[in-house]
Amino acid sequence: MKPTVRFLLVFLVCLLGSIDASFGQPGTERTGTTPEVRDAQRIQPWTENPRYWQYRGQPVLLLGGSKDDNLFQIPDLEEHLDEIVRAGGNYIRNTMSDRKDYGFEVYPFKPLADGKYDLDDWNEEYWKRFENMLRGTAARDIIVQIEVWDRFDYSTVNWPPHPYNPKNNINYTHEASGLAPEYPDHPGRNRQPFFFTTPRQRNNTLVLKYQQRFVDKMLSCSLQYDHVLYCIDNETSGEEAWAIYWAEHLHRRATEAGKQICVTQMWDAWDLKAEEHRRTLDHPERYRFVDVSQNNQKKGQEHWDNFQSVRQYIAKVPRPLNTTKTYGADGFRFGNNQDGIERWWRHVIGGVASARFHRPPAGLGLSDLAVASLRAARKLESLVKLWEVEPDVNHSLLSDRTDNEAYLAAAPGRAYALYFPVGGSVGLDLRKHPGRYTLHWIDIATGEWAGTNDVDGGTVATIAAPKKGHWLAVIVRQEN
């Protein structure tokens, strides 16, 4: 079957909102693979080390940065995806958001002549954009992490014009739906009944019907592809029952379609040790991975320690830990450029499965600094795969280290990846591992190589960054 014909078939399935388990994954007509082989090609925890992802049967480190969150809505999607790939990125966050931040966004429901919306009919442009994003990312081997609901879409200035607001649709009234004309409070206060509709909450069957219909429509498109991860909410502090309902709904619909998917929930608590995060950490049967993006509200040693505590907490049932939002950019309240780069690299060295720079103005997006880090990380990968080393959790292999001076991942005697946030000098314990090593410097500020030199094993080697700034020392044992 020709690719253009196959795409038209996929698009028609998406438009009809059906989920046909017999319909092949993209590209299967060309390869002739069986359903079992196709499933092995999907994004899933790596069978050999489930702290990392595998895709198309091979382990993969997910890295990215982008200029927006709901990328499927941006007018220059193809060009931006190409920019991400050129930088070394293979991972995006895609919220299903429709709020009018820039003016080009559209709602998923059919607009009527009187300015209202029909929640029983679709806006084909919205779903065409979504399908284009899925198709474009699949063609570029970019993994997509979808966030189904974003609480900011349904509160403050975004709620009055939204189609779900009863005054804007022909499907229900304020009285019947229990939804008010305005919710001016920050969504973190959880005063929006939209997020209390499920049976174990307020059992609002009227609104829930339309929420289910939206999710099923989304799945009718996304389940045709193997490169999609699912997150229920953006930094929610809502009730656990809401998350459980949608996790089970997503899994049930996937199973009905003959698919397996990976689902998580992103909680709002900045402290990863907070009880809120146990809702995900304690339930690997429901959540195949964990999003710990809110750790990026922390800084320095605490940022490292909190992430490592979670990594150790799930050690008996290891799963990928994703950070789809790395905060930090000059001029914004969540930290500056220095914080953004530090957080991203502490997570990468610390064993994260995905790391993405948050969109501006809260993060570095795909700025020059973000691109340099992406390129530096891929250079690191050319020498040492992150799943071949383990983070030195308590810095036991480092000496003469001051607070937040250096972070290490190591396979002792074989390879070491050492990150300096602001330059500095530390001792690296090689006493039990004699021999010769090659030290490769990578300048994170530029993403370029910055020279090599030999290091003697069998001693405590002094590793000093060339100057102040972000530096990566990759130390690899020489072959005899």
Short mmCIF file of N, CA and C in Angstrom, two decimals, residues 320-463:
data_model
loop_
_atom_site.label_atom_id
_atom_site.label_comp_id
_atom_site.label_asym_id
_atom_site.label_seq_id
_atom_site.Cartn_x
_atom_site.Cartn_y
_atom_site.Cartn_z
N PRO A 320 10.86 3.65 34.36
CA PRO A 320 11.40 4.91 33.86
C PRO A 320 10.90 6.09 34.69
N LEU A 321 11.82 7.01 35.00
CA LEU A 321 11.47 8.27 35.64
C LEU A 321 11.64 9.37 34.59
N ASN A 322 10.56 10.03 34.23
CA ASN A 322 10.58 11.05 33.19
C ASN A 322 10.53 12.45 33.80
N THR A 323 11.23 13.37 33.17
CA THR A 323 11.12 14.79 33.52
C THR A 323 10.78 15.55 32.23
N THR A 324 9.50 15.71 32.01
CA THR A 324 9.04 16.34 30.78
C THR A 324 9.08 17.86 30.84
N LYS A 325 9.32 18.42 32.05
CA LYS A 325 9.40 19.87 32.20
C LYS A 325 10.60 20.21 33.09
N THR A 326 11.63 20.83 32.52
CA THR A 326 12.75 21.33 33.31
C THR A 326 12.65 22.83 33.36
N TYR A 327 12.29 23.35 34.54
CA TYR A 327 12.14 24.78 34.73
C TYR A 327 13.50 25.47 34.83
N GLY A 328 13.49 26.78 34.55
CA GLY A 328 14.67 27.60 34.74
C GLY A 328 15.03 28.38 33.49
N ALA A 329 14.84 29.70 33.55
CA ALA A 329 15.22 30.60 32.46
C ALA A 329 15.29 32.01 33.03
N ASP A 330 16.26 32.78 32.58
CA ASP A 330 16.43 34.14 33.08
C ASP A 330 15.14 34.93 32.94
N GLY A 331 14.81 35.67 34.01
CA GLY A 331 13.66 36.55 33.96
C GLY A 331 12.36 35.94 34.40
N PHE A 332 12.39 34.65 34.80
CA PHE A 332 11.15 34.02 35.25
C PHE A 332 11.33 33.53 36.67
N ARG A 333 10.21 33.24 37.34
CA ARG A 333 10.25 33.00 38.79
C ARG A 333 10.67 31.59 39.19
N PHE A 334 10.86 30.69 38.24
CA PHE A 334 11.18 29.31 38.59
C PHE A 334 12.67 29.01 38.49
N GLY A 335 13.51 30.03 38.57
CA GLY A 335 14.94 29.84 38.45
C GLY A 335 15.47 30.44 37.16
N ASN A 336 16.79 30.64 37.11
CA ASN A 336 17.40 31.28 35.95
C ASN A 336 18.01 30.24 35.00
N ASN A 337 18.75 30.74 34.00
CA ASN A 337 19.38 29.84 33.03
C ASN A 337 20.27 28.81 33.71
N GLN A 338 21.04 29.27 34.67
CA GLN A 338 21.93 28.38 35.40
C GLN A 338 21.16 27.23 36.04
N ASP A 339 20.04 27.58 36.68
CA ASP A 339 19.22 26.55 37.32
C ASP A 339 18.68 25.56 36.29
N GLY A 340 18.21 26.09 35.16
CA GLY A 340 17.65 25.21 34.14
C GLY A 340 18.64 24.19 33.64
N ILE A 341 19.86 24.63 33.35
CA ILE A 341 20.87 23.70 32.84
C ILE A 341 21.31 22.73 33.93
N GLU A 342 21.50 23.24 35.15
CA GLU A 342 21.89 22.35 36.25
C GLU A 342 20.86 21.25 36.47
N ARG A 343 19.60 21.63 36.53
CA ARG A 343 18.55 20.65 36.79
C ARG A 343 18.52 19.58 35.71
N TRP A 344 18.61 20.01 34.47
CA TRP A 344 18.56 19.07 33.34
C TRP A 344 19.71 18.07 33.44
N TRP A 345 20.92 18.58 33.72
CA TRP A 345 22.09 17.70 33.76
C TRP A 345 22.15 16.83 35.00
N ARG A 346 21.69 17.36 36.14
CA ARG A 346 21.66 16.49 37.32
C ARG A 346 20.74 15.30 37.10
N HIS A 347 19.64 15.53 36.41
CA HIS A 347 18.73 14.42 36.12
C HIS A 347 19.35 13.44 35.12
N VAL A 348 19.99 13.95 34.08
CA VAL A 348 20.60 13.07 33.08
C VAL A 348 21.68 12.21 33.73
N ILE A 349 22.59 12.84 34.46
CA ILE A 349 23.65 12.08 35.13
C ILE A 349 23.06 11.18 36.22
N GLY A 350 21.97 11.64 36.81
CA GLY A 350 21.36 10.90 37.91
C GLY A 350 20.52 9.70 37.53
N GLY A 351 20.31 9.46 36.23
CA GLY A 351 19.63 8.25 35.80
C GLY A 351 18.20 8.42 35.34
N VAL A 352 17.84 9.62 34.90
CA VAL A 352 16.49 9.84 34.40
C VAL A 352 16.32 9.15 33.05
N ALA A 353 15.07 8.79 32.73
CA ALA A 353 14.78 8.15 31.44
C ALA A 353 14.47 9.18 30.37
N SER A 354 13.99 10.35 30.77
CA SER A 354 13.74 11.42 29.80
C SER A 354 14.02 12.76 30.47
N ALA A 355 14.53 13.69 29.68
CA ALA A 355 14.78 15.05 30.17
C ALA A 355 14.43 16.02 29.06
N ARG A 356 13.56 16.96 29.38
CA ARG A 356 13.14 17.96 28.39
C ARG A 356 13.15 19.34 29.02
N PHE A 357 13.68 20.31 28.29
CA PHE A 357 13.62 21.70 28.73
C PHE A 357 12.20 22.23 28.53
N HIS A 358 11.66 22.83 29.58
CA HIS A 358 10.32 23.39 29.52
C HIS A 358 10.28 24.56 28.54
N ARG A 359 9.08 24.86 28.03
CA ARG A 359 8.93 25.93 27.05
C ARG A 359 9.13 27.30 27.72
N PRO A 360 9.56 28.28 26.93
CA PRO A 360 9.68 29.65 27.45
C PRO A 360 8.30 30.18 27.83
N PRO A 361 8.22 31.11 28.81
CA PRO A 361 9.35 31.74 29.49
C PRO A 361 9.81 30.99 30.73
N ALA A 362 9.14 29.87 31.09
CA ALA A 362 9.49 29.16 32.31
C ALA A 362 10.71 28.26 32.15
N GLY A 363 11.11 27.98 30.91
CA GLY A 363 12.25 27.11 30.66
C GLY A 363 13.02 27.56 29.43
N LEU A 364 14.06 26.82 29.10
CA LEU A 364 14.96 27.21 28.01
C LEU A 364 14.48 26.75 26.64
N GLY A 365 13.41 25.95 26.61
CA GLY A 365 12.83 25.56 25.33
C GLY A 365 13.83 24.90 24.40
N LEU A 366 13.93 25.45 23.19
CA LEU A 366 14.93 24.98 22.24
C LEU A 366 15.87 26.14 21.92
N SER A 367 16.23 26.90 22.93
CA SER A 367 17.17 28.00 22.79
C SER A 367 18.57 27.47 22.49
N ASP A 368 19.48 28.38 22.21
CA ASP A 368 20.87 27.97 21.94
C ASP A 368 21.46 27.20 23.10
N LEU A 369 21.16 27.64 24.33
CA LEU A 369 21.69 26.93 25.50
C LEU A 369 21.11 25.52 25.60
N ALA A 370 19.84 25.38 25.31
CA ALA A 370 19.23 24.06 25.36
C ALA A 370 19.80 23.16 24.27
N VAL A 371 19.95 23.70 23.08
CA VAL A 371 20.52 22.92 21.97
C VAL A 371 21.94 22.46 22.31
N ALA A 372 22.72 23.33 22.93
CA ALA A 372 24.09 22.96 23.31
C ALA A 372 24.08 21.79 24.28
N SER A 373 23.18 21.78 25.24
CA SER A 373 23.09 20.66 26.19
C SER A 373 22.66 19.38 25.50
N LEU A 374 21.71 19.48 24.57
CA LEU A 374 21.30 18.29 23.83
C LEU A 374 22.47 17.70 23.05
N ARG A 375 23.22 18.55 22.40
CA ARG A 375 24.36 18.05 21.61
C ARG A 375 25.45 17.49 22.51
N ALA A 376 25.65 18.13 23.66
CA ALA A 376 26.64 17.61 24.61
C ALA A 376 26.24 16.24 25.13
N ALA A 377 24.96 16.06 25.40
CA ALA A 377 24.48 14.78 25.91
C ALA A 377 24.64 13.68 24.86
N ARG A 378 24.42 14.00 23.61
CA ARG A 378 24.61 12.98 22.57
C ARG A 378 26.09 12.66 22.37
N LYS A 379 26.95 13.64 22.59
CA LYS A 379 28.39 13.34 22.56
C LYS A 379 28.76 12.41 23.71
N LEU A 380 28.21 12.68 24.88
CA LEU A 380 28.42 11.77 26.01
C LEU A 380 27.99 10.36 25.64
N GLU A 381 26.83 10.25 25.02
CA GLU A 381 26.31 8.93 24.63
C GLU A 381 27.22 8.21 23.64
N SER A 382 27.95 8.97 22.83
CA SER A 382 28.84 8.33 21.87
C SER A 382 29.99 7.61 22.55
N LEU A 383 30.25 7.98 23.81
CA LEU A 383 31.32 7.35 24.58
C LEU A 383 30.80 6.41 25.65
N VAL A 384 29.74 6.81 26.32
CA VAL A 384 29.20 6.04 27.44
C VAL A 384 27.67 6.09 27.38
N LYS A 385 27.03 4.96 27.35
CA LYS A 385 25.58 4.91 27.44
C LYS A 385 25.18 5.07 28.90
N LEU A 386 24.19 5.89 29.15
CA LEU A 386 23.81 6.18 30.53
C LEU A 386 23.27 4.95 31.25
N TRP A 387 22.72 3.99 30.52
CA TRP A 387 22.23 2.77 31.18
C TRP A 387 23.37 1.80 31.49
N GLU A 388 24.59 2.14 31.09
CA GLU A 388 25.75 1.31 31.43
C GLU A 388 26.47 1.79 32.68
N VAL A 389 26.04 2.91 33.23
CA VAL A 389 26.63 3.46 34.44
C VAL A 389 25.53 3.68 35.48
N GLU A 390 25.96 3.86 36.73
CA GLU A 390 25.03 4.11 37.82
C GLU A 390 25.40 5.41 38.51
N PRO A 391 24.41 6.20 38.92
CA PRO A 391 24.74 7.43 39.64
C PRO A 391 25.44 7.13 40.96
N ASP A 392 26.46 7.91 41.25
CA ASP A 392 27.16 7.83 42.53
C ASP A 392 26.32 8.62 43.54
N VAL A 393 25.35 7.95 44.12
CA VAL A 393 24.27 8.61 44.86
C VAL A 393 24.80 9.52 45.96
N ASN A 394 25.72 9.01 46.76
CA ASN A 394 26.24 9.76 47.91
C ASN A 394 27.64 10.32 47.68
N HIS A 395 28.07 10.33 46.40
CA HIS A 395 29.36 10.92 46.02
C HIS A 395 30.53 10.19 46.69
N SER A 396 30.38 8.86 46.84
CA SER A 396 31.40 8.08 47.55
C SER A 396 32.70 7.97 46.77
N LEU A 397 32.65 8.17 45.45
CA LEU A 397 33.86 8.07 44.63
C LEU A 397 34.54 9.43 44.45
N LEU A 398 33.96 10.47 45.03
CA LEU A 398 34.51 11.81 44.88
C LEU A 398 35.07 12.30 46.21
N SER A 399 36.15 13.05 46.13
CA SER A 399 36.74 13.67 47.31
C SER A 399 37.02 15.14 47.02
N ASP A 400 37.24 15.89 48.09
CA ASP A 400 37.45 17.34 47.97
C ASP A 400 36.32 18.01 47.20
N ARG A 401 35.14 17.49 47.42
CA ARG A 401 33.95 18.02 46.74
C ARG A 401 33.20 18.95 47.68
N THR A 402 32.85 20.13 47.20
CA THR A 402 31.98 21.03 47.95
C THR A 402 30.54 20.84 47.48
N ASP A 403 29.62 21.42 48.23
CA ASP A 403 28.20 21.26 47.93
C ASP A 403 27.88 21.71 46.50
N ASN A 404 27.24 20.82 45.75
CA ASN A 404 26.80 21.10 44.38
C ASN A 404 27.95 21.31 43.41
N GLU A 405 29.14 20.83 43.74
CA GLU A 405 30.29 21.06 42.86
C GLU A 405 30.36 20.08 41.70
N ALA A 406 30.02 18.81 41.95
CA ALA A 406 30.17 17.81 40.91
C ALA A 406 29.23 16.65 41.17
N TYR A 407 28.80 16.01 40.06
CA TYR A 407 27.90 14.85 40.14
C TYR A 407 28.42 13.78 39.18
N LEU A 408 28.34 12.52 39.62
CA LEU A 408 29.01 11.44 38.91
C LEU A 408 28.08 10.27 38.66
N ALA A 409 28.21 9.68 37.48
CA ALA A 409 27.65 8.37 37.17
C ALA A 409 28.82 7.49 36.71
N ALA A 410 28.87 6.25 37.18
CA ALA A 410 30.07 5.46 36.93
C ALA A 410 29.78 3.98 36.75
N ALA A 411 30.61 3.34 35.96
CA ALA A 411 30.79 1.90 35.95
C ALA A 411 32.24 1.71 36.36
N PRO A 412 32.52 1.59 37.67
CA PRO A 412 33.90 1.65 38.17
C PRO A 412 34.85 0.74 37.42
N GLY A 413 35.96 1.33 37.04
CA GLY A 413 36.98 0.60 36.29
C GLY A 413 36.77 0.62 34.79
N ARG A 414 35.62 1.11 34.34
CA ARG A 414 35.35 1.14 32.90
C ARG A 414 35.04 2.53 32.38
N ALA A 415 34.07 3.22 33.04
CA ALA A 415 33.64 4.50 32.50
C ALA A 415 33.06 5.38 33.60
N TYR A 416 33.26 6.70 33.43
CA TYR A 416 32.79 7.68 34.40
C TYR A 416 32.28 8.91 33.64
N ALA A 417 31.14 9.44 34.06
CA ALA A 417 30.61 10.68 33.51
C ALA A 417 30.46 11.66 34.67
N LEU A 418 31.22 12.74 34.62
CA LEU A 418 31.32 13.68 35.74
C LEU A 418 30.87 15.06 35.28
N TYR A 419 29.84 15.59 35.96
CA TYR A 419 29.26 16.88 35.60
C TYR A 419 29.65 17.95 36.62
N PHE A 420 30.20 19.07 36.12
CA PHE A 420 30.52 20.25 36.93
C PHE A 420 29.54 21.37 36.60
N PRO A 421 28.67 21.79 37.54
CA PRO A 421 27.75 22.90 37.25
C PRO A 421 28.42 24.26 37.12
N VAL A 422 29.48 24.50 37.87
CA VAL A 422 30.13 25.82 37.84
C VAL A 422 31.65 25.68 37.82
N GLY A 423 32.14 24.67 37.15
CA GLY A 423 33.57 24.41 37.17
C GLY A 423 33.97 23.75 38.48
N GLY A 424 35.28 23.78 38.78
CA GLY A 424 35.74 23.20 40.03
C GLY A 424 36.73 22.08 39.82
N SER A 425 37.09 21.42 40.94
CA SER A 425 38.07 20.34 40.91
C SER A 425 37.74 19.35 42.01
N VAL A 426 37.73 18.07 41.66
CA VAL A 426 37.45 17.01 42.63
C VAL A 426 38.43 15.86 42.43
N GLY A 427 38.53 15.01 43.46
CA GLY A 427 39.30 13.79 43.33
C GLY A 427 38.38 12.64 42.95
N LEU A 428 38.79 11.84 41.96
CA LEU A 428 38.04 10.67 41.51
C LEU A 428 38.78 9.42 41.96
N ASP A 429 38.11 8.59 42.74
CA ASP A 429 38.75 7.42 43.33
C ASP A 429 38.89 6.30 42.29
N LEU A 430 40.12 6.10 41.83
CA LEU A 430 40.45 5.02 40.90
C LEU A 430 41.41 4.01 41.54
N ARG A 431 41.50 4.03 42.86
CA ARG A 431 42.52 3.22 43.54
C ARG A 431 42.34 1.73 43.29
N LYS A 432 41.13 1.26 43.17
CA LYS A 432 40.90 -0.17 42.94
C LYS A 432 40.94 -0.54 41.46
N HIS A 433 41.22 0.43 40.62
CA HIS A 433 41.13 0.20 39.18
C HIS A 433 42.35 0.78 38.47
N PRO A 434 43.47 0.08 38.52
CA PRO A 434 44.67 0.57 37.83
C PRO A 434 44.49 0.52 36.32
N GLY A 435 45.40 1.16 35.64
CA GLY A 435 45.35 1.20 34.19
C GLY A 435 45.36 2.64 33.71
N ARG A 436 45.14 2.78 32.41
CA ARG A 436 45.14 4.12 31.81
C ARG A 436 43.73 4.44 31.31
N TYR A 437 43.37 5.69 31.46
CA TYR A 437 42.06 6.17 31.04
C TYR A 437 42.22 7.41 30.17
N THR A 438 41.25 7.61 29.29
CA THR A 438 41.21 8.83 28.50
C THR A 438 40.08 9.71 29.00
N LEU A 439 40.42 10.95 29.30
CA LEU A 439 39.43 11.94 29.74
C LEU A 439 39.04 12.81 28.55
N HIS A 440 37.75 12.82 28.22
CA HIS A 440 37.22 13.64 27.14
C HIS A 440 36.43 14.79 27.76
N TRP A 441 36.80 16.02 27.46
CA TRP A 441 36.06 17.18 27.95
C TRP A 441 35.00 17.60 26.94
N ILE A 442 33.81 17.90 27.46
CA ILE A 442 32.73 18.44 26.64
C ILE A 442 32.30 19.75 27.28
N ASP A 443 32.32 20.81 26.48
CA ASP A 443 31.89 22.13 26.94
C ASP A 443 30.37 22.22 26.77
N ILE A 444 29.64 22.17 27.86
CA ILE A 444 28.18 22.16 27.79
C ILE A 444 27.64 23.48 27.26
N ALA A 445 28.36 24.56 27.46
CA ALA A 445 27.91 25.87 26.98
C ALA A 445 27.85 25.93 25.46
N THR A 446 28.68 25.14 24.80
CA THR A 446 28.71 25.13 23.34
C THR A 446 28.25 23.81 22.74
N GLY A 447 28.26 22.75 23.55
CA GLY A 447 27.94 21.43 23.05
C GLY A 447 29.06 20.79 22.27
N GLU A 448 30.28 21.34 22.39
CA GLU A 448 31.41 20.87 21.58
C GLU A 448 32.45 20.15 22.44
N TRP A 449 33.25 19.32 21.75
CA TRP A 449 34.41 18.70 22.40
C TRP A 449 35.40 19.79 22.81
N ALA A 450 36.11 19.54 23.90
CA ALA A 450 37.05 20.56 24.39
C ALA A 450 38.37 19.94 24.82
N GLY A 451 38.79 18.88 24.12
CA GLY A 451 40.11 18.32 24.37
C GLY A 451 40.06 17.03 25.16
N THR A 452 41.22 16.33 25.14
CA THR A 452 41.38 15.07 25.87
C THR A 452 42.72 15.07 26.59
N ASN A 453 42.82 14.21 27.59
CA ASN A 453 44.11 13.94 28.22
C ASN A 453 44.05 12.60 28.91
N ASP A 454 45.20 12.05 29.24
CA ASP A 454 45.27 10.75 29.90
C ASP A 454 45.13 10.90 31.40
N VAL A 455 44.56 9.86 32.00
CA VAL A 455 44.41 9.80 33.45
C VAL A 455 44.94 8.46 33.92
N ASP A 456 45.74 8.46 34.96
CA ASP A 456 46.28 7.23 35.53
C ASP A 456 45.32 6.66 36.56
N GLY A 457 45.06 5.34 36.46
CA GLY A 457 44.27 4.65 37.45
C GLY A 457 45.14 4.23 38.62
N GLY A 458 44.53 3.50 39.56
CA GLY A 458 45.27 3.04 40.71
C GLY A 458 45.54 4.11 41.75
N THR A 459 44.90 5.26 41.62
CA THR A 459 45.12 6.37 42.53
C THR A 459 43.86 7.21 42.61
N VAL A 460 43.91 8.28 43.38
CA VAL A 460 42.84 9.27 43.36
C VAL A 460 43.25 10.35 42.37
N ALA A 461 42.56 10.37 41.24
CA ALA A 461 42.92 11.29 40.16
C ALA A 461 42.23 12.63 40.37
N THR A 462 42.96 13.69 40.19
CA THR A 462 42.38 15.03 40.27
C THR A 462 41.77 15.40 38.92
N ILE A 463 40.48 15.71 38.95
CA ILE A 463 39.78 16.11 37.73
C ILE A 463 39.35 17.56 37.91
#
